[in-house]
Short mmCIF file of C-alpha atoms in Angstrom, two decimals:
data_model
loop_
_atom_site.label_atom_id
_atom_site.label_comp_id
_atom_site.label_asym_id
_atom_site.label_seq_id
_atom_site.Cartn_x
_atom_site.Cartn_y
_atom_site.Cartn_z
CA UNK A 1104 0.00 0.00 0.00
CA UNK A 1105 2.87 2.39 0.83
CA UNK A 1106 4.45 1.88 -2.59
CA UNK A 1107 1.09 2.44 -4.24
CA UNK A 1108 0.67 5.80 -2.43
CA UNK A 1109 4.25 6.85 -3.24
CA UNK A 1110 3.72 6.08 -6.93
CA UNK A 1111 0.52 8.10 -7.01
CA UNK A 1112 2.19 11.00 -5.18
CA UNK A 1113 5.04 10.96 -7.71
CA UNK A 1114 2.57 11.02 -10.59
CA UNK A 1115 0.69 13.91 -8.93
CA UNK A 1116 3.90 15.96 -8.63
CA UNK A 1117 4.70 15.39 -12.32
CA UNK A 1118 1.18 16.42 -13.37
CA UNK A 1119 1.31 19.59 -11.26
CA UNK A 1120 4.71 20.49 -12.76
CA UNK A 1121 3.42 20.01 -16.32
CA UNK A 1122 0.29 21.97 -15.38
CA UNK A 1123 2.41 24.89 -14.16
CA UNK A 1124 4.31 24.89 -17.46
CA UNK A 1125 1.10 24.93 -19.51
CA UNK A 1126 -0.39 27.70 -17.36
CA UNK A 1127 2.76 29.80 -17.68
CA UNK A 1128 2.89 29.41 -21.46
CA UNK A 1129 -0.87 29.79 -21.87
CA UNK A 1130 -0.97 33.14 -20.08
CA UNK A 1131 1.87 34.46 -22.22
CA UNK A 1132 0.18 33.23 -25.39
CA UNK A 1133 -2.79 35.53 -24.78
CA UNK A 1134 -3.03 38.39 -27.31
CA UNK A 1135 -1.67 41.75 -26.26
CA UNK A 1136 1.31 42.91 -24.24
CA UNK A 1137 0.83 42.10 -20.53
CA UNK A 1138 2.90 45.15 -19.55
CA UNK A 1139 0.66 47.45 -21.60
CA UNK A 1140 -2.45 45.84 -20.09
CA UNK A 1141 -1.12 46.30 -16.55
CA UNK A 1142 -0.03 49.89 -17.16
CA UNK A 1143 -3.07 50.98 -19.16
CA UNK A 1144 -3.43 52.00 -22.77
CA UNK A 1145 -2.53 55.63 -22.05
CA UNK A 1146 0.62 54.89 -20.02
CA UNK A 1147 3.93 56.28 -21.18
CA UNK A 1148 6.62 53.99 -22.64
CA UNK A 1149 8.73 54.58 -19.52
CA UNK A 1150 5.96 53.24 -17.26
CA UNK A 1151 5.45 50.20 -19.51
CA UNK A 1152 9.18 49.49 -19.48
CA UNK A 1153 9.27 49.83 -15.68
CA UNK A 1154 6.51 47.22 -15.40
CA UNK A 1155 8.41 44.89 -17.72
CA UNK A 1156 11.45 45.20 -15.45
CA UNK A 1157 9.39 44.75 -12.28
CA UNK A 1158 7.70 41.57 -13.47
CA UNK A 1159 10.70 40.25 -15.42
CA UNK A 1160 8.82 40.34 -18.72
CA UNK A 1161 11.96 41.39 -20.57
CA UNK A 1162 13.74 38.14 -19.65
CA UNK A 1163 13.76 34.98 -21.82
CA UNK A 1164 10.83 32.63 -21.24
CA UNK A 1165 12.90 29.94 -19.44
CA UNK A 1166 14.21 32.54 -16.99
CA UNK A 1167 10.69 33.90 -16.48
CA UNK A 1168 9.42 30.41 -15.73
CA UNK A 1169 12.18 29.76 -13.18
CA UNK A 1170 11.30 33.04 -11.42
CA UNK A 1171 7.58 32.17 -11.58
CA UNK A 1172 8.14 28.68 -10.17
CA UNK A 1173 10.39 29.96 -7.39
CA UNK A 1174 7.91 32.64 -6.35
CA UNK A 1175 5.02 30.17 -6.48
CA UNK A 1176 6.82 27.65 -4.27
CA UNK A 1177 7.37 30.40 -1.68
CA UNK A 1178 3.69 31.42 -1.76
CA UNK A 1179 4.23 34.62 -3.75
CA UNK A 1180 1.60 34.65 -6.50
CA UNK A 1181 2.11 38.28 -7.43
CA UNK A 1182 -0.19 41.28 -7.11
CA UNK A 1183 -3.51 42.04 -8.73
CA UNK A 1184 -3.25 44.57 -11.53
CA UNK A 1185 -6.58 46.10 -10.52
CA UNK A 1186 -5.92 47.09 -6.90
CA UNK A 1187 -2.30 45.97 -6.31
CA UNK A 1188 -3.39 43.64 -3.51
CA UNK A 1189 -1.44 40.37 -3.02
CA UNK A 1190 -3.08 37.61 -5.08
CA UNK A 1191 -2.58 35.05 -2.32
CA UNK A 1192 -4.63 37.24 0.04
CA UNK A 1193 -7.46 37.52 -2.50
CA UNK A 1194 -7.50 33.74 -3.00
CA UNK A 1195 -7.45 33.06 0.75
CA UNK A 1196 -10.49 35.35 1.05
CA UNK A 1197 -12.45 33.92 -1.90
CA UNK A 1198 -11.53 30.22 -1.90
CA UNK A 1199 -13.38 29.25 1.35
CA UNK A 1200 -16.62 30.60 -0.14
CA UNK A 1201 -16.38 28.28 -3.14
CA UNK A 1202 -15.23 25.37 -0.97
CA UNK A 1203 -18.34 25.80 1.19
CA UNK A 1204 -20.60 25.96 -1.87
CA UNK A 1205 -18.92 22.90 -3.41
CA UNK A 1206 -19.13 20.93 -0.16
CA UNK A 1207 -22.84 21.66 0.20
CA UNK A 1208 -23.45 20.84 -3.47
CA UNK A 1209 -21.54 17.58 -3.10
CA UNK A 1210 -23.56 16.72 0.00
CA UNK A 1211 -26.76 17.29 -1.97
CA UNK A 1212 -25.40 15.21 -4.85
CA UNK A 1213 -24.36 12.29 -2.63
CA UNK A 1214 -27.58 12.19 -0.63
CA UNK A 1215 -29.90 12.61 -3.61
CA UNK A 1216 -27.85 10.87 -6.31
CA UNK A 1217 -26.71 7.80 -4.38
CA UNK A 1218 -30.08 7.47 -2.67
CA UNK A 1219 -31.98 7.66 -5.95
CA UNK A 1220 -29.54 5.22 -7.57
CA UNK A 1221 -30.08 2.65 -4.81
CA UNK A 1222 -33.86 3.02 -5.03
CA UNK A 1223 -33.80 2.69 -8.83
CA UNK A 1224 -31.60 -0.43 -8.73
CA UNK A 1225 -33.54 -2.22 -5.99
CA UNK A 1226 -36.87 -1.44 -7.70
CA UNK A 1227 -35.85 -2.04 -11.28
CA UNK A 1228 -38.72 -1.79 -13.75
CA UNK A 1229 -41.06 -0.27 -11.16
CA UNK A 1230 -42.43 3.30 -10.98
CA UNK A 1231 -39.67 4.38 -8.56
CA UNK A 1232 -37.07 3.31 -11.11
CA UNK A 1233 -38.71 5.35 -13.88
CA UNK A 1234 -39.00 8.40 -11.63
CA UNK A 1235 -35.34 8.21 -10.60
CA UNK A 1236 -34.20 7.65 -14.20
CA UNK A 1237 -36.33 10.61 -15.33
CA UNK A 1238 -34.73 12.75 -12.62
CA UNK A 1239 -31.30 11.71 -13.85
CA UNK A 1240 -32.13 12.60 -17.46
CA UNK A 1241 -33.57 15.98 -16.43
CA UNK A 1242 -30.60 16.76 -14.23
CA UNK A 1243 -28.18 16.07 -17.08
CA UNK A 1244 -30.21 18.07 -19.61
CA UNK A 1245 -31.04 21.25 -17.68
CA UNK A 1246 -28.21 23.84 -17.63
CA UNK A 1247 -27.20 25.44 -14.34
CA UNK A 1248 -28.00 29.00 -15.37
CA UNK A 1249 -31.60 28.13 -16.33
CA UNK A 1250 -32.15 26.10 -13.17
CA UNK A 1251 -30.71 28.96 -11.10
CA UNK A 1252 -33.03 31.53 -12.69
CA UNK A 1253 -36.06 29.27 -12.16
CA UNK A 1254 -35.01 28.68 -8.55
CA UNK A 1255 -34.78 32.44 -7.94
CA UNK A 1256 -38.16 32.97 -9.58
CA UNK A 1257 -39.87 30.32 -7.47
CA UNK A 1258 -38.16 30.45 -4.08
CA UNK A 1259 -37.19 34.13 -3.91
CA UNK A 1260 -39.79 35.98 -6.01
CA UNK A 1261 -42.96 33.85 -5.91
CA UNK A 1262 -42.80 32.05 -2.54
CA UNK A 1263 -40.32 34.42 -0.81
CA UNK A 1264 -38.78 31.66 1.33
CA UNK A 1265 -35.12 32.13 0.33
CA UNK A 1266 -32.97 35.15 -0.59
CA UNK A 1267 -32.39 35.74 -4.29
CA UNK A 1268 -28.67 36.48 -4.05
CA UNK A 1269 -25.84 37.66 -1.85
CA UNK A 1270 -23.52 36.07 0.66
CA UNK A 1271 -23.05 36.29 4.42
CA UNK A 1272 -19.93 34.69 5.98
CA UNK A 1273 -20.60 31.70 8.21
CA UNK A 1274 -18.56 33.25 11.02
CA UNK A 1275 -20.73 36.38 10.90
CA UNK A 1276 -24.17 34.75 10.88
CA UNK A 1277 -24.43 30.94 10.42
CA UNK A 1278 -28.19 31.04 9.91
CA UNK A 1279 -28.09 33.68 7.19
CA UNK A 1280 -25.12 31.95 5.60
CA UNK A 1281 -26.93 28.62 5.24
CA UNK A 1282 -30.14 30.33 4.15
CA UNK A 1283 -28.33 32.06 1.29
CA UNK A 1284 -26.30 28.98 0.30
CA UNK A 1285 -29.15 26.45 0.17
CA UNK A 1286 -30.49 27.47 -3.24
CA UNK A 1287 -27.06 27.75 -4.98
CA UNK A 1288 -26.05 24.38 -3.51
CA UNK A 1289 -29.24 22.76 -4.79
CA UNK A 1290 -28.71 24.25 -8.25
CA UNK A 1291 -25.06 23.19 -8.41
CA UNK A 1292 -25.66 19.75 -6.88
CA UNK A 1293 -28.55 18.76 -9.14
CA UNK A 1294 -26.50 17.93 -12.23
CA UNK A 1295 -23.88 16.18 -10.12
CA UNK A 1296 -26.60 14.16 -8.40
CA UNK A 1297 -27.97 13.04 -11.76
CA UNK A 1298 -24.56 11.66 -12.78
CA UNK A 1299 -24.12 9.90 -9.44
CA UNK A 1300 -27.62 8.45 -9.69
CA UNK A 1301 -26.98 6.88 -13.08
CA UNK A 1302 -23.58 5.48 -12.09
CA UNK A 1303 -24.85 4.18 -8.75
CA UNK A 1304 -27.82 2.50 -10.41
CA UNK A 1305 -25.60 0.83 -12.99
CA UNK A 1306 -23.07 -0.37 -10.38
CA UNK A 1307 -25.80 -1.59 -8.04
CA UNK A 1308 -27.54 -3.56 -10.78
CA UNK A 1309 -24.27 -5.36 -11.51
CA UNK A 1310 -23.66 -6.03 -7.83
CA UNK A 1311 -27.19 -7.27 -7.12
CA UNK A 1312 -26.85 -9.92 -9.83
CA UNK A 1313 -23.47 -11.14 -8.54
CA UNK A 1314 -22.96 -14.57 -6.98
CA UNK A 1315 -21.99 -13.22 -3.54
CA UNK A 1316 -25.30 -11.35 -3.27
CA UNK A 1317 -27.27 -14.47 -4.18
CA UNK A 1318 -25.26 -16.36 -1.57
CA UNK A 1319 -26.01 -13.72 1.06
CA UNK A 1320 -29.72 -13.94 0.30
CA UNK A 1321 -29.65 -17.74 0.44
CA UNK A 1322 -28.21 -17.47 3.95
CA UNK A 1323 -31.34 -15.64 5.05
CA UNK A 1324 -29.86 -12.15 5.46
CA UNK A 1325 -32.32 -9.28 5.40
CA UNK A 1326 -32.66 -7.28 2.18
CA UNK A 1327 -31.39 -4.15 3.94
CA UNK A 1328 -28.19 -5.93 4.98
CA UNK A 1329 -27.75 -7.52 1.57
CA UNK A 1330 -28.10 -4.16 -0.19
CA UNK A 1331 -26.14 -2.07 2.31
CA UNK A 1332 -23.36 -4.38 3.48
CA UNK A 1333 -22.75 -6.27 0.24
CA UNK A 1334 -24.09 -4.65 -2.93
CA UNK A 1335 -23.60 -0.99 -1.98
CA UNK A 1336 -20.18 -1.54 -0.45
CA UNK A 1337 -18.88 -3.13 -3.63
CA UNK A 1338 -20.49 -0.39 -5.72
CA UNK A 1339 -18.76 2.41 -3.84
CA UNK A 1340 -15.62 2.11 -5.96
CA UNK A 1341 -17.58 3.37 -8.95
CA UNK A 1342 -19.18 6.16 -6.91
CA UNK A 1343 -15.81 7.31 -5.53
CA UNK A 1344 -14.29 7.33 -9.01
CA UNK A 1345 -17.13 9.46 -10.36
CA UNK A 1346 -16.75 11.88 -7.45
CA UNK A 1347 -13.15 12.52 -8.41
CA UNK A 1348 -13.73 12.74 -12.14
CA UNK A 1349 -16.59 15.22 -11.76
CA UNK A 1350 -14.59 17.72 -9.71
CA UNK A 1351 -13.81 19.70 -12.85
CA UNK A 1352 -17.50 19.90 -13.72
CA UNK A 1353 -18.25 21.00 -10.16
CA UNK A 1354 -15.73 23.83 -10.38
CA UNK A 1355 -17.00 25.01 -13.78
CA UNK A 1356 -20.57 24.82 -12.47
CA UNK A 1357 -19.54 26.93 -9.48
CA UNK A 1358 -18.38 29.67 -11.85
CA UNK A 1359 -21.85 29.96 -13.39
CA UNK A 1360 -23.69 29.52 -10.10
CA UNK A 1361 -21.67 32.19 -8.30
CA UNK A 1362 -22.34 34.64 -11.12
CA UNK A 1363 -26.09 34.01 -10.96
CA UNK A 1364 -26.37 34.31 -7.17
CA UNK A 1365 -23.71 37.06 -6.82
CA UNK A 1366 -21.55 34.95 -4.51
CA UNK A 1367 -18.02 36.38 -4.07
CA UNK A 1368 -16.23 33.08 -4.49
CA UNK A 1369 -13.45 31.58 -6.55
CA UNK A 1370 -15.60 31.22 -9.65
CA UNK A 1371 -16.70 34.86 -9.68
CA UNK A 1372 -13.09 35.89 -9.09
CA UNK A 1373 -12.09 33.90 -12.18
CA UNK A 1374 -14.71 35.54 -14.39
CA UNK A 1375 -13.87 39.04 -13.15
CA UNK A 1376 -10.14 38.41 -13.70
CA UNK A 1377 -10.73 37.23 -17.28
CA UNK A 1378 -12.96 40.21 -18.09
CA UNK A 1379 -10.38 42.68 -16.75
CA UNK A 1380 -7.41 40.70 -18.12
CA UNK A 1381 -5.91 40.51 -14.66
CA UNK A 1382 -3.05 38.17 -15.61
CA UNK A 1383 -1.61 37.48 -12.13
CA UNK A 1384 -5.03 36.52 -10.78
CA UNK A 1385 -5.87 34.38 -13.84
CA UNK A 1386 -2.56 32.57 -13.53
CA UNK A 1387 -3.06 31.97 -9.81
CA UNK A 1388 -6.67 30.75 -9.95
CA UNK A 1389 -5.91 28.31 -12.77
CA UNK A 1390 -2.89 26.99 -10.87
CA UNK A 1391 -4.89 26.55 -7.65
CA UNK A 1392 -7.62 24.77 -9.63
CA UNK A 1393 -5.10 22.37 -11.17
CA UNK A 1394 -3.52 21.64 -7.78
CA UNK A 1395 -6.94 21.05 -6.22
CA UNK A 1396 -8.02 18.74 -9.03
CA UNK A 1397 -4.79 16.71 -8.81
CA UNK A 1398 -4.96 16.41 -5.01
CA UNK A 1399 -8.60 15.32 -5.05
CA UNK A 1400 -7.88 12.67 -7.67
CA UNK A 1401 -4.91 11.50 -5.59
CA UNK A 1402 -7.24 11.07 -2.61
CA UNK A 1403 -9.71 9.25 -4.88
CA UNK A 1404 -6.97 6.84 -5.99
CA UNK A 1405 -6.06 6.12 -2.37
CA UNK A 1406 -9.71 5.66 -1.38
CA UNK A 1407 -10.21 3.42 -4.40
CA UNK A 1408 -7.29 1.24 -3.30
CA UNK A 1409 -8.69 1.02 0.23
CA UNK A 1410 -12.09 -0.06 -1.11
CA UNK A 1411 -10.64 -2.47 -3.67
CA UNK A 1412 -7.63 -4.41 -2.32
CA UNK A 1413 -6.84 -5.77 -5.79
CA UNK A 1414 -5.78 -2.25 -6.87
CA UNK A 1415 -3.15 -1.77 -4.16
CA UNK A 1416 -1.94 -5.37 -4.50
CA UNK A 1417 -1.53 -4.83 -8.24
CA UNK A 1418 0.40 -1.62 -7.56
CA UNK A 1419 2.68 -3.34 -5.06
CA UNK A 1420 3.27 -6.21 -7.49
CA UNK A 1421 4.36 -3.85 -10.27
CA UNK A 1422 6.75 -2.11 -7.88
#
């Protein structure tokens, strides 16, 4: 197991390094001179040249990348071109908001998606199966922005039970915070829940027809124990894999959701940085996203090995 984890950690480091290279080159491939953008169109040539010297933009690309990597490893992500605030401070302020929204959305997705998948698999061909399958199809088909607008129309305008937009920090007022995050979490978690439902249903159907489940039933075990302790446990590997693979979709969905509900999170920061061509912020948010995606998938690999001993034994054998 130790060798398996070390191999995955080594792969994660390589992926993050390649990701940093692509981010660095991608930002510099954008049209326009970054120094002119930072200084403003009406800035004098002397000011533009001073910015090039300050940010090392007049150095060769390999030297710029070495400086960028060194600063990143020390936690220096530069300063925002809009207000000259440290980028790391902006991210520390915005990232917890998106993490809270993503955690709540994932909770909704797991509870609704896995629950509906279990119900659909155990009642195959019955009305509950058709309802759950219909929910999954609708969740995959409806875009987040439309669902968000409908949610605001119903819950905030028509029924007036939830706020339409805005954000209150949890440390300031937990009740208001949860009240304002419920609707965005439901909107963001719906599509994720639909994917989990379909994958859980498929995995459960395969598990319920397996020999070990028939053996458990022949021993007189209750249906609840057969489904929970045997079929569901062996289906969790699929669910865990989907959770990791859908992180990218969750982040992209957060961008749209935060714009709709005016939530000052990581997604809204990304959109604002792109619109204002705030290169240091764009570079930092993409890098943090890549690191988060790699780390989550590393945790998924480890969890997958814990749930499926054949994976870690195979990894140890190859080592």
